[in-house]
JSON list of C-alpha atoms in Angstrom, two decimals:
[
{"chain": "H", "resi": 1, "resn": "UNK", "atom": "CA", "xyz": [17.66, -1.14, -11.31]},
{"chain": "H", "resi": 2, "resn": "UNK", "atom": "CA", "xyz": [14.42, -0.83, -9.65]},
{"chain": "H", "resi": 3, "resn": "UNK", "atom": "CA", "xyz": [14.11, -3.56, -6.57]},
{"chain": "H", "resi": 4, "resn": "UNK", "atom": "CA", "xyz": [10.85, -4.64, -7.77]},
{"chain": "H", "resi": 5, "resn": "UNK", "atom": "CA", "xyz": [9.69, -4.20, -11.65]},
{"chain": "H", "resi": 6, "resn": "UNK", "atom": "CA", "xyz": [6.33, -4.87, -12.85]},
{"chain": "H", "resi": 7, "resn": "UNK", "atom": "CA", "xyz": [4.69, -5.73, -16.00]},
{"chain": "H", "resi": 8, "resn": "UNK", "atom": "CA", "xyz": [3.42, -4.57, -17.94]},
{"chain": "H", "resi": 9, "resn": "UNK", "atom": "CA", "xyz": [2.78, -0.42, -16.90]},
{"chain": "H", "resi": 10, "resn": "UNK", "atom": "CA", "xyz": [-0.56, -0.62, -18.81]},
{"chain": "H", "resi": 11, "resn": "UNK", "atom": "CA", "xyz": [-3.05, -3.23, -20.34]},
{"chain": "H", "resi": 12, "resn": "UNK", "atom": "CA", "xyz": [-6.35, -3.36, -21.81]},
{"chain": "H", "resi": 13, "resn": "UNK", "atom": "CA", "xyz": [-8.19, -6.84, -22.28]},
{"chain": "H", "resi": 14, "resn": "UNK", "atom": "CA", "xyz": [-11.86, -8.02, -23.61]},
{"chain": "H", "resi": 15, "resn": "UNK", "atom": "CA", "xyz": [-14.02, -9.14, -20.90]},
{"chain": "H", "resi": 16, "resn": "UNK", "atom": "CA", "xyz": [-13.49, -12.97, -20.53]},
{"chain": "H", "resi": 17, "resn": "UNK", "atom": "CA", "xyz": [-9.79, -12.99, -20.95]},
{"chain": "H", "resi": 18, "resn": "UNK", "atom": "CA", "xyz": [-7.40, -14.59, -18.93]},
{"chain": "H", "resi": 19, "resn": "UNK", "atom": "CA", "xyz": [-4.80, -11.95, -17.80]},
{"chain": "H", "resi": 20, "resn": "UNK", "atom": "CA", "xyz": [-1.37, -11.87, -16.28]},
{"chain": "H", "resi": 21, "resn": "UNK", "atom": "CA", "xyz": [0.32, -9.44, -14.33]},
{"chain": "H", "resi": 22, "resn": "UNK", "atom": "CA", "xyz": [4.18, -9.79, -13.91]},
{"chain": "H", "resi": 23, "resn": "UNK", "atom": "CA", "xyz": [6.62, -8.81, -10.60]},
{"chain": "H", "resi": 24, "resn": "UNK", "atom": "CA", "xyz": [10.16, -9.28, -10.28]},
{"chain": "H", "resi": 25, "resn": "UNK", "atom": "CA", "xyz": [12.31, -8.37, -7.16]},
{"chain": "H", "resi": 26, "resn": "UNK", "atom": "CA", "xyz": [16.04, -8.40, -6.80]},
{"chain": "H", "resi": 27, "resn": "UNK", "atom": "CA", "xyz": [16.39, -8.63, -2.87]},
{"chain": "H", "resi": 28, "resn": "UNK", "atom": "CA", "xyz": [15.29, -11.35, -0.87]},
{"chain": "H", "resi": 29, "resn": "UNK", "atom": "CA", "xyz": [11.86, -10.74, 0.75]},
{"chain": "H", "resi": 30, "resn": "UNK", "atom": "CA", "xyz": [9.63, -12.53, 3.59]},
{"chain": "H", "resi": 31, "resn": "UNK", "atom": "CA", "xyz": [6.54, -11.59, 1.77]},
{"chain": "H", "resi": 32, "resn": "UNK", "atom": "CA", "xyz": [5.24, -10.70, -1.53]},
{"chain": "H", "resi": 33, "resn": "UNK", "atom": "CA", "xyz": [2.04, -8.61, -1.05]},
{"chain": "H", "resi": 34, "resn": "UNK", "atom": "CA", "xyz": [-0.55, -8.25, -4.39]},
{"chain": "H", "resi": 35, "resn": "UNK", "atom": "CA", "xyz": [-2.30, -5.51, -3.68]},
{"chain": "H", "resi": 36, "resn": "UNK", "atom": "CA", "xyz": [-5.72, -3.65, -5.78]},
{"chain": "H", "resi": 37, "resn": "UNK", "atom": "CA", "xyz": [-6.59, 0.30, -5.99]},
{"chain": "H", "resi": 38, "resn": "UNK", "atom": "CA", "xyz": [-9.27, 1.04, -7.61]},
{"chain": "H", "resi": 39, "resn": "UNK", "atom": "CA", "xyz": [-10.27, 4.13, -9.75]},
{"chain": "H", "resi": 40, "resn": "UNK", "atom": "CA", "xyz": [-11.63, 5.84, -6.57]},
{"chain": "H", "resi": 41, "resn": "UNK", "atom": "CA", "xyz": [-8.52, 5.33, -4.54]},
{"chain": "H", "resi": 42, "resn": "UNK", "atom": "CA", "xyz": [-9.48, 2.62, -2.17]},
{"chain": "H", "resi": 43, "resn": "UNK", "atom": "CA", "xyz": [-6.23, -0.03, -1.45]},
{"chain": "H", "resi": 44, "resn": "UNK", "atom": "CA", "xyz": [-7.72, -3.59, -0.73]},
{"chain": "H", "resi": 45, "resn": "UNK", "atom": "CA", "xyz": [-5.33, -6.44, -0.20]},
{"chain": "H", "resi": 46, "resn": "UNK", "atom": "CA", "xyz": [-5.48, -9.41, -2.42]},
{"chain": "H", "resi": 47, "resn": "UNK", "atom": "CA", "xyz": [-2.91, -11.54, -1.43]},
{"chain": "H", "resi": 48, "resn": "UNK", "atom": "CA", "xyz": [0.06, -12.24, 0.60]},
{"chain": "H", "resi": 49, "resn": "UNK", "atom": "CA", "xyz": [2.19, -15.39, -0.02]},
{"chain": "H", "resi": 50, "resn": "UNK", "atom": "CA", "xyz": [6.05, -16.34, 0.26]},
{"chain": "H", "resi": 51, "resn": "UNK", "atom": "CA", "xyz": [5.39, -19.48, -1.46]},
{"chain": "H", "resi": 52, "resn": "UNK", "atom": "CA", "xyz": [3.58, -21.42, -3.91]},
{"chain": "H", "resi": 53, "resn": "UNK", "atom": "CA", "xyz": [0.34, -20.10, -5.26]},
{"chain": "H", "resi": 54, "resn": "UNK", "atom": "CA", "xyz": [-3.18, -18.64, -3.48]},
{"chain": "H", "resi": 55, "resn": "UNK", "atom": "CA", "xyz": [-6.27, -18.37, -4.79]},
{"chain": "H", "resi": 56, "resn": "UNK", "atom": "CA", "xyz": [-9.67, -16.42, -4.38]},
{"chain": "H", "resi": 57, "resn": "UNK", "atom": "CA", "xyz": [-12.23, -16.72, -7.08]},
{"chain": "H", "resi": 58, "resn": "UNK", "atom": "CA", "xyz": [-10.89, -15.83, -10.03]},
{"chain": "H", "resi": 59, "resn": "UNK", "atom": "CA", "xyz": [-7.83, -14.39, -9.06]},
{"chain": "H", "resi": 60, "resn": "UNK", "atom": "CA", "xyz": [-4.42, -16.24, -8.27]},
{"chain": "H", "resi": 61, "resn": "UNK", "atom": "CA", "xyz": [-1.46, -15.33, -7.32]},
{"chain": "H", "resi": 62, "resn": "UNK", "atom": "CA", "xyz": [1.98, -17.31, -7.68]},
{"chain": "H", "resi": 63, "resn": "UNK", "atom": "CA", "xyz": [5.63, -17.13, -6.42]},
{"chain": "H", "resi": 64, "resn": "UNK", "atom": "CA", "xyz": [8.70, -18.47, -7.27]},
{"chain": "H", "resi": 65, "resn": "UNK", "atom": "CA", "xyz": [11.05, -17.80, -4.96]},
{"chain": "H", "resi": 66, "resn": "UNK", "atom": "CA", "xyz": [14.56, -19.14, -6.47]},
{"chain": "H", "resi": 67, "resn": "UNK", "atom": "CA", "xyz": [13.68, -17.21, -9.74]},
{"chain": "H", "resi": 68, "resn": "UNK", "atom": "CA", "xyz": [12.44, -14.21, -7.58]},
{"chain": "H", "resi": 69, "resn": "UNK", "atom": "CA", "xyz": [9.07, -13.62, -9.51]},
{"chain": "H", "resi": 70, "resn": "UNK", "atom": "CA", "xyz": [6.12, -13.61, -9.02]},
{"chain": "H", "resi": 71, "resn": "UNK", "atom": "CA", "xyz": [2.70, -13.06, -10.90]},
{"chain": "H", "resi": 72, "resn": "UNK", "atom": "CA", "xyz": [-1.12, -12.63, -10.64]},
{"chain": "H", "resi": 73, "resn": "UNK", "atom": "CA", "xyz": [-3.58, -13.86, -12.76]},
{"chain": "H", "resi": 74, "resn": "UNK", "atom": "CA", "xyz": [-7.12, -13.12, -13.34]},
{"chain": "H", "resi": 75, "resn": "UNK", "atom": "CA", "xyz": [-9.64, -15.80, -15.43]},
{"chain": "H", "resi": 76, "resn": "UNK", "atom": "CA", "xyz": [-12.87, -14.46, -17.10]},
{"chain": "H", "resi": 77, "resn": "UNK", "atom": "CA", "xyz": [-11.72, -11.16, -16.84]},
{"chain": "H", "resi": 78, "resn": "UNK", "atom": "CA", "xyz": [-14.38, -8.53, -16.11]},
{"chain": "H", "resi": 79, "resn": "UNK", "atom": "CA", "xyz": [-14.84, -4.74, -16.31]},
{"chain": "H", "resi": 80, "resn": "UNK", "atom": "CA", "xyz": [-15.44, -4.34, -12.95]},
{"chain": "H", "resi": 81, "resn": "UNK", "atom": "CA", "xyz": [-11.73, -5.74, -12.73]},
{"chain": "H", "resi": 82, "resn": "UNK", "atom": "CA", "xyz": [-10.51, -2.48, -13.91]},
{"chain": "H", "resi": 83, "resn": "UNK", "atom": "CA", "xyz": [-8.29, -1.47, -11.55]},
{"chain": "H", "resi": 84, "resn": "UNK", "atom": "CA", "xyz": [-4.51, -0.64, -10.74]},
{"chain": "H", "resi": 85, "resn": "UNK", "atom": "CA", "xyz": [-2.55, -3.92, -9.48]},
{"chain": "H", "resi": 86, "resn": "UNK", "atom": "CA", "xyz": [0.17, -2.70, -7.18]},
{"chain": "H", "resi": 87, "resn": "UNK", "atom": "CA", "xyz": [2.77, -5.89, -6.05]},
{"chain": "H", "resi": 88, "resn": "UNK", "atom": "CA", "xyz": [4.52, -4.81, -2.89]},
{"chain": "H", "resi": 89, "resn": "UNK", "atom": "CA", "xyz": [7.54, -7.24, -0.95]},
{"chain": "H", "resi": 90, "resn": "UNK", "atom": "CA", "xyz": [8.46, -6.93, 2.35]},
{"chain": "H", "resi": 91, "resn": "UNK", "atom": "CA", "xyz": [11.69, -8.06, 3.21]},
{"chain": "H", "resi": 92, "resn": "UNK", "atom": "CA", "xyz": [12.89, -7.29, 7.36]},
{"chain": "H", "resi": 93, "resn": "UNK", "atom": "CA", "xyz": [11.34, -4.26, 7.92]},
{"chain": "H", "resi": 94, "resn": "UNK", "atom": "CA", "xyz": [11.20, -2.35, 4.65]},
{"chain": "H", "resi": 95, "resn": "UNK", "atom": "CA", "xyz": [8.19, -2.70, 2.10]},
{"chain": "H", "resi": 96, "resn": "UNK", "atom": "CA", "xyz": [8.60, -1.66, -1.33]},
{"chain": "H", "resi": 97, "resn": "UNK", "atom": "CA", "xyz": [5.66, -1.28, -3.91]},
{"chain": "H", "resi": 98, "resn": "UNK", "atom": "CA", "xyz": [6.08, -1.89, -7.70]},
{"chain": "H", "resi": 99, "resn": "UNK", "atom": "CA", "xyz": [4.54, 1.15, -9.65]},
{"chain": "H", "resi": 100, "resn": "UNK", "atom": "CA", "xyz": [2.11, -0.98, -10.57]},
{"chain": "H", "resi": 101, "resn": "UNK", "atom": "CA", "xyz": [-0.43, -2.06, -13.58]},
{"chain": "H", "resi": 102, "resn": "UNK", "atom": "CA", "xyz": [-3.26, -0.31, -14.80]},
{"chain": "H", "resi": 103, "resn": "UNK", "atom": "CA", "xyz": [-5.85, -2.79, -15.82]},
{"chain": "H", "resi": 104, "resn": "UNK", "atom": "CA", "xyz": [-8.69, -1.76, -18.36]},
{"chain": "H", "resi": 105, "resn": "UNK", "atom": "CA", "xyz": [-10.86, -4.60, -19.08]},
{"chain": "H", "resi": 106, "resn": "UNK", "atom": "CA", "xyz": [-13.75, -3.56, -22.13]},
{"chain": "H", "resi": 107, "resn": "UNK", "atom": "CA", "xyz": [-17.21, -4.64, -21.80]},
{"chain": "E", "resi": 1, "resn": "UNK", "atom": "CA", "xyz": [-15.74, -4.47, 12.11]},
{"chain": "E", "resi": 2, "resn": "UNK", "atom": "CA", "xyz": [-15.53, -0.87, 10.21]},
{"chain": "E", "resi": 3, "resn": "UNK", "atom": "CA", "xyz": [-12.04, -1.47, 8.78]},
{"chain": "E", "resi": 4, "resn": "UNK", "atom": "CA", "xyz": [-9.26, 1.28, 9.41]},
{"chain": "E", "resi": 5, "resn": "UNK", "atom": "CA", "xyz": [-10.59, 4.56, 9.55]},
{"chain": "E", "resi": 6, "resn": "UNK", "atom": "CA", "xyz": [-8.97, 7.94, 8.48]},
{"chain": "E", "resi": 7, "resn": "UNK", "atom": "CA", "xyz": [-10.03, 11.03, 9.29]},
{"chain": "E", "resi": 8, "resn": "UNK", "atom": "CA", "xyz": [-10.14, 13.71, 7.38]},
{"chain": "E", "resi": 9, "resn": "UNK", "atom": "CA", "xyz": [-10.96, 12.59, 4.54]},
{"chain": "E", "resi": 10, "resn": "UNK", "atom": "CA", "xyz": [-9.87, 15.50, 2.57]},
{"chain": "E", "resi": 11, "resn": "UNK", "atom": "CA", "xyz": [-7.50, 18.40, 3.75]},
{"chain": "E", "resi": 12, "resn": "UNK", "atom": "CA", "xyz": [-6.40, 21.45, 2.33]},
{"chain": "E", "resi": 13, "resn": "UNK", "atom": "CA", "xyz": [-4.21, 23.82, 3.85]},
{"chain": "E", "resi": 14, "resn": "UNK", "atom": "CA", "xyz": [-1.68, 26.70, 3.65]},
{"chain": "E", "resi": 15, "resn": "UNK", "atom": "CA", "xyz": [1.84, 26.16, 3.18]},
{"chain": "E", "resi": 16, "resn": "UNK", "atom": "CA", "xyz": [3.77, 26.65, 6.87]},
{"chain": "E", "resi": 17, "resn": "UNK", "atom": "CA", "xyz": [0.45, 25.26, 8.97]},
{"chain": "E", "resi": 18, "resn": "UNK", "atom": "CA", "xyz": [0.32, 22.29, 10.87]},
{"chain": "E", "resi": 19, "resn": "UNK", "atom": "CA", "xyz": [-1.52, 19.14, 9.14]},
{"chain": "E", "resi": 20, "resn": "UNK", "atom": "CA", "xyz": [-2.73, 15.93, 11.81]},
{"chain": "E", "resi": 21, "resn": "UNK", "atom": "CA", "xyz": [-3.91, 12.89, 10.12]},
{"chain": "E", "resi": 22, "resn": "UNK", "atom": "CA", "xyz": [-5.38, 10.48, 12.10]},
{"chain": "E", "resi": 23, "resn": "UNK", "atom": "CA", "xyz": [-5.44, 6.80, 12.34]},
{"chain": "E", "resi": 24, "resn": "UNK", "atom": "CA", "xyz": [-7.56, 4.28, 13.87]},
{"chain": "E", "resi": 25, "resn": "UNK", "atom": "CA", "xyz": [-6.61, 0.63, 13.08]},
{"chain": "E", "resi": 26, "resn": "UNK", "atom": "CA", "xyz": [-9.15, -2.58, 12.80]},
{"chain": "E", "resi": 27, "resn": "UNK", "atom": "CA", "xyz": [-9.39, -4.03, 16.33]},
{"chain": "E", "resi": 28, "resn": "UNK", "atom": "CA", "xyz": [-7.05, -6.63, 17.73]},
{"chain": "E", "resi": 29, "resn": "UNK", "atom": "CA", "xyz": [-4.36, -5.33, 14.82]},
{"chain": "E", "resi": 30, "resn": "UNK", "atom": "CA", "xyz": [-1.13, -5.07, 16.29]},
{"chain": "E", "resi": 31, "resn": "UNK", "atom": "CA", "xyz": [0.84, -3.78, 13.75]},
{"chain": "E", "resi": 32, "resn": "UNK", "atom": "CA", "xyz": [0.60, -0.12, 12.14]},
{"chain": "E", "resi": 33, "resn": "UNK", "atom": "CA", "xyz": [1.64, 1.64, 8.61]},
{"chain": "E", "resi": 34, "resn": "UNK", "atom": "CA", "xyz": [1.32, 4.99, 7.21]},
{"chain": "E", "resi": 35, "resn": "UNK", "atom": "CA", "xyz": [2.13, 5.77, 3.94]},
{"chain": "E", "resi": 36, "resn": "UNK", "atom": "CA", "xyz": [2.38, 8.30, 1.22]},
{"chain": "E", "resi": 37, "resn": "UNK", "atom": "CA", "xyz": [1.37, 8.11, -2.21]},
{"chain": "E", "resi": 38, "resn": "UNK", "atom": "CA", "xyz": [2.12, 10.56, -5.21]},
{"chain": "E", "resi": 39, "resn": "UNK", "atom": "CA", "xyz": [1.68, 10.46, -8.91]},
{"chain": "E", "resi": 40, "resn": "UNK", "atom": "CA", "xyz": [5.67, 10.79, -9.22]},
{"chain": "E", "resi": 41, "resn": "UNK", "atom": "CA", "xyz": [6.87, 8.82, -6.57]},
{"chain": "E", "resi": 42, "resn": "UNK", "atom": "CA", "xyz": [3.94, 5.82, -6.36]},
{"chain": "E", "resi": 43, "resn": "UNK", "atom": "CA", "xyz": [3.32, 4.07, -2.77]},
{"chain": "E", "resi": 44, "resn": "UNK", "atom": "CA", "xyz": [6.15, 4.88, 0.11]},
{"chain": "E", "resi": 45, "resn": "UNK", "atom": "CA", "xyz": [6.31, 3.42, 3.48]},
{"chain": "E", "resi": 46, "resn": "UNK", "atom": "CA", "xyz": [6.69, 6.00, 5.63]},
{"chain": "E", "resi": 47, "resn": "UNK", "atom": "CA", "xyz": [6.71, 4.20, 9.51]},
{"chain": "E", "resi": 48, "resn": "UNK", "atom": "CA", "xyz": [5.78, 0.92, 11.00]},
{"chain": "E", "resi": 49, "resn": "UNK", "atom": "CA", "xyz": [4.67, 0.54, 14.06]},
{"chain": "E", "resi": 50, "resn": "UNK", "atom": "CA", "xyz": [4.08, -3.00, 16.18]},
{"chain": "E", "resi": 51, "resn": "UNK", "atom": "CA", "xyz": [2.84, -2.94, 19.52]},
{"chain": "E", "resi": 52, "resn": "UNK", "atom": "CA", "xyz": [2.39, 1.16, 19.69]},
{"chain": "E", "resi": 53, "resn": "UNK", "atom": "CA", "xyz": [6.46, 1.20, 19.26]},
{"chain": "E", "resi": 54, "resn": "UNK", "atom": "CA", "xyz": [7.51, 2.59, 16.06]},
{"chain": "E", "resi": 55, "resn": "UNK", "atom": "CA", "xyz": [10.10, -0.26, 14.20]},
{"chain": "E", "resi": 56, "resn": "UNK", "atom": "CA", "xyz": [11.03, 1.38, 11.21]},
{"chain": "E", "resi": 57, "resn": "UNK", "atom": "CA", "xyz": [10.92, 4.94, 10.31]},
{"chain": "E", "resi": 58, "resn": "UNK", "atom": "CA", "xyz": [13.74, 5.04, 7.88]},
{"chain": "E", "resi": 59, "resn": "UNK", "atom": "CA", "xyz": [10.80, 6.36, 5.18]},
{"chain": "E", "resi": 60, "resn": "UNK", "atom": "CA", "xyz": [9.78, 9.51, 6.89]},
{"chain": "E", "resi": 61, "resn": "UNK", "atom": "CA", "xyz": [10.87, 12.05, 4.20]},
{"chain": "E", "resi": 62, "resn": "UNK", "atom": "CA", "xyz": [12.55, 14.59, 7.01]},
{"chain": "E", "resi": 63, "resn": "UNK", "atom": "CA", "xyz": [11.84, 15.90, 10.71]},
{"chain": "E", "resi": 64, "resn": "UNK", "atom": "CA", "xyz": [9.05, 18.18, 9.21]},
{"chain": "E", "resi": 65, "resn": "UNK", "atom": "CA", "xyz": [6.74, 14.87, 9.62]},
{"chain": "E", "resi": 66, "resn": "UNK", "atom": "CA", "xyz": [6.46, 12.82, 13.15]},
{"chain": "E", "resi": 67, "resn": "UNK", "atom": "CA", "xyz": [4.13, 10.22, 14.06]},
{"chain": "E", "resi": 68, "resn": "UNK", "atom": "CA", "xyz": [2.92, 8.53, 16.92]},
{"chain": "E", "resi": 69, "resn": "UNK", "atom": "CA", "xyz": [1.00, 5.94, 18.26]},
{"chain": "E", "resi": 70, "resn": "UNK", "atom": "CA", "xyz": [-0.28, 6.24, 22.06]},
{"chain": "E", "resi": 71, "resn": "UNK", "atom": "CA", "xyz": [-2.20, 3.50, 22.21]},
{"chain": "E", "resi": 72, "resn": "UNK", "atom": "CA", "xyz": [-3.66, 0.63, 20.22]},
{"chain": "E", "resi": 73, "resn": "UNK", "atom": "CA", "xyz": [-6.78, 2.48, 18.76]},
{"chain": "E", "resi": 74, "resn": "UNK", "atom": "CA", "xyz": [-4.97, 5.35, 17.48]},
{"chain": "E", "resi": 75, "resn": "UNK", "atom": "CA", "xyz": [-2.38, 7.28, 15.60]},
{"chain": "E", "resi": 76, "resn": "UNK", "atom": "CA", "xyz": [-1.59, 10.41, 14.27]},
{"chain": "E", "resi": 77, "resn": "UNK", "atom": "CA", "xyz": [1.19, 11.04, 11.34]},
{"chain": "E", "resi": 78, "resn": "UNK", "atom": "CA", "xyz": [1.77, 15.69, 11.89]},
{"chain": "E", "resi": 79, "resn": "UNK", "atom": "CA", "xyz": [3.44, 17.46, 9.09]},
{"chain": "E", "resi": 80, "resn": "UNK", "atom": "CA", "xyz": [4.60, 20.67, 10.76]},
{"chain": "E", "resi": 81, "resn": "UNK", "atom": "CA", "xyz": [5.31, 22.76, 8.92]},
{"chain": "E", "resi": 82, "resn": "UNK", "atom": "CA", "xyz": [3.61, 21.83, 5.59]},
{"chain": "E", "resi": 83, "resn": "UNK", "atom": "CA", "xyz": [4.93, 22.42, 2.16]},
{"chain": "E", "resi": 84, "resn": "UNK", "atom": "CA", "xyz": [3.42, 21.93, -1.01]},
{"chain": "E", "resi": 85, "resn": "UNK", "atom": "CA", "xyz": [5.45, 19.16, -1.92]},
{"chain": "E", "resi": 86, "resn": "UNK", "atom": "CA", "xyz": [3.53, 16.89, 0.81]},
{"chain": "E", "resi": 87, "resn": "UNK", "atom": "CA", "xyz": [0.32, 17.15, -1.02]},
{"chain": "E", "resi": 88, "resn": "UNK", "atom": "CA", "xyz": [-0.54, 13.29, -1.44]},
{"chain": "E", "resi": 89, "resn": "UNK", "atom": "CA", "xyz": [-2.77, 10.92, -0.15]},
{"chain": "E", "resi": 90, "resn": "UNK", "atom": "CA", "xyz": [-1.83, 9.43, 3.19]},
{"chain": "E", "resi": 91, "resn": "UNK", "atom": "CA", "xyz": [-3.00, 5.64, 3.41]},
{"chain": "E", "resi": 92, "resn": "UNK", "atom": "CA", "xyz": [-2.66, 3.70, 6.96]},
{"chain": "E", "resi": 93, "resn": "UNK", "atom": "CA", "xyz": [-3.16, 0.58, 7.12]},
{"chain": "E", "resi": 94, "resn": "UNK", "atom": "CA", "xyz": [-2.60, -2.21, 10.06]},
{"chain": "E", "resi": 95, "resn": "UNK", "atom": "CA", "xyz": [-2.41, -5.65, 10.52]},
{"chain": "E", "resi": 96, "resn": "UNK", "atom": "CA", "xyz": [-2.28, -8.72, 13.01]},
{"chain": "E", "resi": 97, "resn": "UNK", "atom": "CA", "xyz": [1.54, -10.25, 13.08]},
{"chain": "E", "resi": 98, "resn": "UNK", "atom": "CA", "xyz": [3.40, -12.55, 14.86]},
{"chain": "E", "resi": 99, "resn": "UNK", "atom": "CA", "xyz": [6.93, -12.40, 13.61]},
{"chain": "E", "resi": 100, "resn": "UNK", "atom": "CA", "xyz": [5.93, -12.29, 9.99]},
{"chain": "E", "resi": 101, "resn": "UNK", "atom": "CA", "xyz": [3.80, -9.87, 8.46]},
{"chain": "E", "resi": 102, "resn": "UNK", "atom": "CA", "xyz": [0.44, -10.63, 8.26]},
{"chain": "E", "resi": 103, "resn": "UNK", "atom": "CA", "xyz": [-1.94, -9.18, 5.61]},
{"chain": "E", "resi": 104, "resn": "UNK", "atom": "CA", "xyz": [-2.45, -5.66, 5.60]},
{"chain": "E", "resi": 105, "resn": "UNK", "atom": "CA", "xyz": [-5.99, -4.10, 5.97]},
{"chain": "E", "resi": 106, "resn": "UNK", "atom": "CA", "xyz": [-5.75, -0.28, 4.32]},
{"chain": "E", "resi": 107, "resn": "UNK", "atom": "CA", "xyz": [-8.02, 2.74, 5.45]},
{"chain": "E", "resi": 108, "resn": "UNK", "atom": "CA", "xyz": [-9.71, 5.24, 2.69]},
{"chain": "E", "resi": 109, "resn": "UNK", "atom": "CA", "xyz": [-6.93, 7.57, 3.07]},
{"chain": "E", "resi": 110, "resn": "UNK", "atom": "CA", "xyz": [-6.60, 11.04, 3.65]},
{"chain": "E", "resi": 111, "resn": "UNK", "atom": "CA", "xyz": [-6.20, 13.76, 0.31]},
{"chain": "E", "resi": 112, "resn": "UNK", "atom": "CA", "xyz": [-3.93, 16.42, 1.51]},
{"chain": "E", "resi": 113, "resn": "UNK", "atom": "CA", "xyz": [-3.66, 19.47, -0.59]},
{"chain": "E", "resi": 114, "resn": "UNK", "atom": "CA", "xyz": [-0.44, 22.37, 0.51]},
{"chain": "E", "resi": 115, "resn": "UNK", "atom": "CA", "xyz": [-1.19, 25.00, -1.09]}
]
């Protein structure tokens, strides 16, 4: 089993939906890291938490820490949110990155 | 501030030559990652570096690849000698941290192509 699974691999939305992107790790972590790539390669981070739930315009990221899970979630989805959505934990000194989500969202 | 910056940009060289990437981190950032990423294998730490000392290297793939960081402002990750197998794109990335990781800042990365 993978140390940290995401879901789903790939998914396409309308513009204006709400969406929701899944991570679950299996080792305890100090940080759970959302990060975004978009189609020309860039890596920006989104988010970093260990607890509770951030926000940043219409993205928002959550953690549950007993249930080891975490997810993002983007409201009034847009095209230019077409991206890859990469979760990453960090846990002592090791990070490991989820394969991550590729996000289509249709005009 | 201009973010991380990478340099090159784009590489391509012969299998058995010597590849530098180079590094400079945002300003004031005290902690240091390069990493790898390939269509098969995804996003890898390769080594972490806080205060210019590396902490974890444990993802450099084998002695083939060294990195080092002689100062704040700057680091290089050398492949020597290359093999096709290393083409990727090399992402650092740093960040300010006290005992916890802070949020990571990531540069444009660097395209290598062995050939």
């Amino acid at each position: 089993k993978n140390e940290v699974e995401q879901s789903p691999q790939n998914l396409t939305a309308q513009e204006g939906e709400f969406i929701t992107i899944n991570c679950s790790y299996s080792v305890g972590i100090s940080a759970l890291h959302w990060l975004q790539q978009h189609p020309g390669g860039g890596i920006v981070s989104l988010f970093m938490l260990s607890s509770g739930k951030k926000k940043h315009g219409r993205l928002i990221a959550t953690i549950n820490i007993q249930e080891k899970h975490s997810s993002l979630h983007i409201t009034a989805s847009h095209p230019r949110d077409s991206a890859v959505y990469i979760c990453a934990f960090t846990g002592g000194f090791k990070t490991i990155f989820g394969a991550g989500t590729r996000l289509f969202v249709k005009a | 501030d201009a973010g991380v910056i990478q340099s090159p940009r784009h590489e391509v060289t012969e299998m058995g030559q010597e590849v530098t990437l180079r590094c400079k981190p945002i300003s004031g950032h005290n902690s240091l990652f390069w990493y790898r990423q390939t269509m098969m294998r995804g996003l890898e730490l390769l080594i972490y570096f806080n205060n210019n000392v590396p902490i974890d290297d444990s993802g450099m793939p084998e002695d083939r690849f060294s990195a080092k960081m002689p100062n704040a402002s700057f680091s290089t990750l050398k492949i020597q000698p290359s093999e096709p197998r290393d083409s990727a794109v090399y992402f650092c990335a740093s960040s300010f941290s006290l005992r916890v990781r802070g949020e990571q800042y990531f540069g444009p990365g660097t395209r290598l192509t062995v050939t």
